[in-house]
Amino acid sequence: MSAVVVVGAQWGDEGKGKIVDWLCHRADVVVRFQGGHNAGHTLVVGNTTYKLALLPSGLVQGKLSIIGNGVVVDPWHLAGEIDNIRTQGVAVTPDNLVLADNASLILPLHSELDIAREAAAGGARIGTTGRGIGPAYEDKVGRRALRVIDLADPEALDWKIDRLLTHHNSLRRGLGLEEIDSAKLKAQLLDVAPKVLPFAQPAWRVLEAQRRESKKILFEGAQGMLLDVDHGAYPFVTSSNVVAGQAAAGAGVGPGAITYVLGLVKAYTTRVGEGPFPTELNDDVGRRLGEVGREFGTNTGRARRCGWFDAVLVRQSIALSGIDGVALTKLDVLDGFKEIKICIGYRLDGADLDYLPASLKGQAGVTPVYETLEGWEQSTKGVRTSRDLPANAIKYIRRIEELIGCPAAIVSTSPERDDVILMRDPFKA
């Protein structure tokens, strides 16, 4: 059996959708293990573009797809996403989609709380998507969350809703929001229940059966390592663990099941929302990267901040997730640059640093130390073999490998599914 975990090694938006979709050719099962519908994946297959958030990318190829217990699930969004992808000709049935029955739910009150708190924070906001992800995880660890399986037990819902609203209505009063009516919330839940319950079952048992049959399993992460709630640029982070180790806890398998960790990195760096970004470029170069790379959020439409490749941050992510190889995406966006810079270190208060410090002051105060490489004029768009890459593009890839201490397993040269250079197959490593 082989099991590959795909994690973002930067701030998210590294192109996981395409790479996961491409790797699905080699996998039998695809599993989402953390996050919610705040992280969108765009898949381009021929003339069709699929925009997914909760659904694992494997569904597009008819693979067994699992939403693990580590994901927080908005049942209304999930039902809508299923309906939408069906209109694009993709079959979605309980035979190819499994929803962990112990996954926690995102409710409308979570999104309302998310938005209200961000508005009240003013200049101290952290830039959430407003999808209710954080409040849902808070309820999960606070042991008051509603879970998928609760939708099948109307009597238990009464007790659980009362417990939940004891907490939330007090918060809402403090924020000037109208209190939630328990009967109305229950009616909403019972209405959506038939749309998602057919997919619900113990996901860990399904995975265990697949492992016993030596199936190839692909674990699909959301966001990026630098948004990890423990190891990211706190508090400008997501509300779940993004590190590769979360694949085990968030899917229901032992850590020994993981055979390879693939880290996704762009050939430059982007991030969305507030928070530190050492290599951010607020100039024509940054705008060019954003325009050529079409750097806008799949779900939110928000423009992404752009900057040069940061080897310090990627090296840190590799250490934290035990990354075995990286997939370098969007190499073609750098076509035509006469010079390309790579951040090789930081300076803070006159001292050299080879990591991003944990303190807010330290994160905001670091300045990047750059190394300049010669760019290339030729196009790399659509290249599928390394021998067809410009010499300076190969030098750029090799230098990145040296600086991060990890080999490139895959290089992506366009948004198209098959525009990939395979240097090492993660399922055969």
GROMACS .gro file of N, CA, C and O in nm, residues 38 108-120 126-136 138 175 177 239:
model
  116
   38ASN      N    1  -1.361   2.708   0.295
   38ASN     CA    2  -1.291   2.836   0.278
   38ASN      C    3  -1.178   2.826   0.177
   38ASN      O    4  -1.127   2.927   0.130
  108PRO      N    5  -2.518   2.835   1.001
  108PRO     CA    6  -2.527   2.978   0.965
  108PRO      C    7  -2.479   3.071   1.076
  108PRO      O    8  -2.419   3.176   1.049
  109LEU      N    9  -2.501   3.032   1.201
  109LEU     CA   10  -2.459   3.118   1.311
  109LEU      C   11  -2.307   3.131   1.319
  109LEU      O   12  -2.254   3.230   1.371
  110HIS      N   13  -2.236   3.032   1.268
  110HIS     CA   14  -2.090   3.041   1.269
  110HIS      C   15  -2.040   3.149   1.173
  110HIS      O   16  -1.950   3.226   1.206
  111SER      N   17  -2.098   3.152   1.055
  111SER     CA   18  -2.059   3.255   0.958
  111SER      C   19  -2.096   3.394   1.010
  111SER      O   20  -2.017   3.489   0.997
  112GLU      N   21  -2.214   3.406   1.068
  112GLU     CA   22  -2.256   3.536   1.121
  112GLU      C   23  -2.161   3.583   1.231
  112GLU      O   24  -2.124   3.702   1.237
  113LEU      N   25  -2.122   3.491   1.318
  113LEU     CA   26  -2.029   3.526   1.426
  113LEU      C   27  -1.892   3.564   1.369
  113LEU      O   28  -1.829   3.661   1.414
  114ASP      N   29  -1.847   3.490   1.270
  114ASP     CA   30  -1.719   3.516   1.206
  114ASP      C   31  -1.714   3.658   1.151
  114ASP      O   32  -1.620   3.735   1.176
  115ILE      N   33  -1.817   3.695   1.077
  115ILE     CA   34  -1.823   3.828   1.013
  115ILE      C   35  -1.835   3.938   1.119
  115ILE      O   36  -1.769   4.042   1.110
  116ALA      N   37  -1.920   3.915   1.219
  116ALA     CA   38  -1.943   4.017   1.322
  116ALA      C   39  -1.816   4.044   1.403
  116ALA      O   40  -1.784   4.159   1.435
  117ARG      N   41  -1.743   3.939   1.435
  117ARG     CA   42  -1.621   3.958   1.514
  117ARG      C   43  -1.512   4.028   1.434
  117ARG      O   44  -1.438   4.110   1.488
  118GLU      N   45  -1.503   3.996   1.305
  118GLU     CA   46  -1.404   4.065   1.222
  118GLU      C   47  -1.437   4.213   1.211
  118GLU      O   48  -1.348   4.298   1.218
  119ALA      N   49  -1.566   4.243   1.196
  119ALA     CA   50  -1.607   4.384   1.186
  119ALA      C   51  -1.579   4.458   1.317
  119ALA      O   52  -1.534   4.573   1.316
  120ALA      N   53  -1.603   4.391   1.430
  120ALA     CA   54  -1.582   4.455   1.559
  120ALA      C   55  -1.433   4.474   1.589
  120ALA      O   56  -1.395   4.565   1.662
  126ILE      N   57  -0.809   3.973   1.141
  126ILE     CA   58  -0.706   3.882   1.091
  126ILE      C   59  -0.732   3.838   0.947
  126ILE      O   60  -0.653   3.763   0.891
  127GLY      N   61  -0.843   3.882   0.887
  127GLY     CA   62  -0.866   3.855   0.746
  127GLY      C   63  -0.927   3.720   0.717
  127GLY      O   64  -0.889   3.651   0.622
  128THR      N   65  -1.024   3.677   0.798
  128THR     CA   66  -1.089   3.549   0.771
  128THR      C   67  -1.176   3.560   0.646
  128THR      O   68  -1.209   3.670   0.599
  129THR      N   69  -1.216   3.445   0.594
  129THR     CA   70  -1.303   3.443   0.476
  129THR      C   71  -1.449   3.468   0.513
  129THR      O   72  -1.533   3.484   0.424
  130GLY      N   73  -1.481   3.465   0.641
  130GLY     CA   74  -1.620   3.485   0.684
  130GLY      C   75  -1.707   3.363   0.662
  130GLY      O   76  -1.830   3.374   0.670
  131ARG      N   77  -1.646   3.248   0.639
  131ARG     CA   78  -1.724   3.126   0.612
  131ARG      C   79  -1.761   3.049   0.739
  131ARG      O   80  -1.824   2.945   0.731
  132GLY      N   81  -1.718   3.097   0.855
  132GLY     CA   82  -1.755   3.031   0.981
  132GLY      C   83  -1.663   2.918   1.021
  132GLY      O   84  -1.693   2.842   1.114
  133ILE      N   85  -1.548   2.907   0.956
  133ILE     CA   86  -1.457   2.796   0.984
  133ILE      C   87  -1.406   2.802   1.129
  133ILE      O   88  -1.413   2.704   1.203
  134GLY      N   89  -1.352   2.918   1.167
  134GLY     CA   90  -1.296   2.933   1.301
  134GLY      C   91  -1.398   2.905   1.411
  134GLY      O   92  -1.372   2.824   1.501
  135PRO      N   93  -1.514   2.972   1.409
  135PRO     CA   94  -1.614   2.944   1.512
  135PRO      C   95  -1.658   2.798   1.517
  135PRO      O   96  -1.689   2.745   1.624
  136ALA      N   97  -1.663   2.730   1.402
  136ALA     CA   98  -1.701   2.589   1.401
  136ALA      C   99  -1.596   2.504   1.472
  136ALA      O  100  -1.629   2.413   1.548
  138GLU      N  101  -1.397   2.615   1.701
  138GLU     CA  102  -1.407   2.650   1.843
  138GLU      C  103  -1.512   2.565   1.912
  138GLU      O  104  -1.491   2.516   2.024
  175LEU      N  105  -2.251   4.111   2.087
  175LEU     CA  106  -2.218   4.171   1.958
  175LEU      C  107  -2.335   4.244   1.895
  175LEU      O  108  -2.325   4.296   1.783
  177LEU      N  109  -2.621   4.108   1.803
  177LEU     CA  110  -2.690   4.024   1.704
  177LEU      C  111  -2.816   3.964   1.765
  177LEU      O  112  -2.822   3.936   1.885
  239SER      N  113  -0.787   2.782   1.127
  239SER     CA  114  -0.823   2.731   1.260
  239SER      C  115  -0.801   2.581   1.275
  239SER      O  116  -0.854   2.519   1.366
   0.00000   0.00000   0.00000
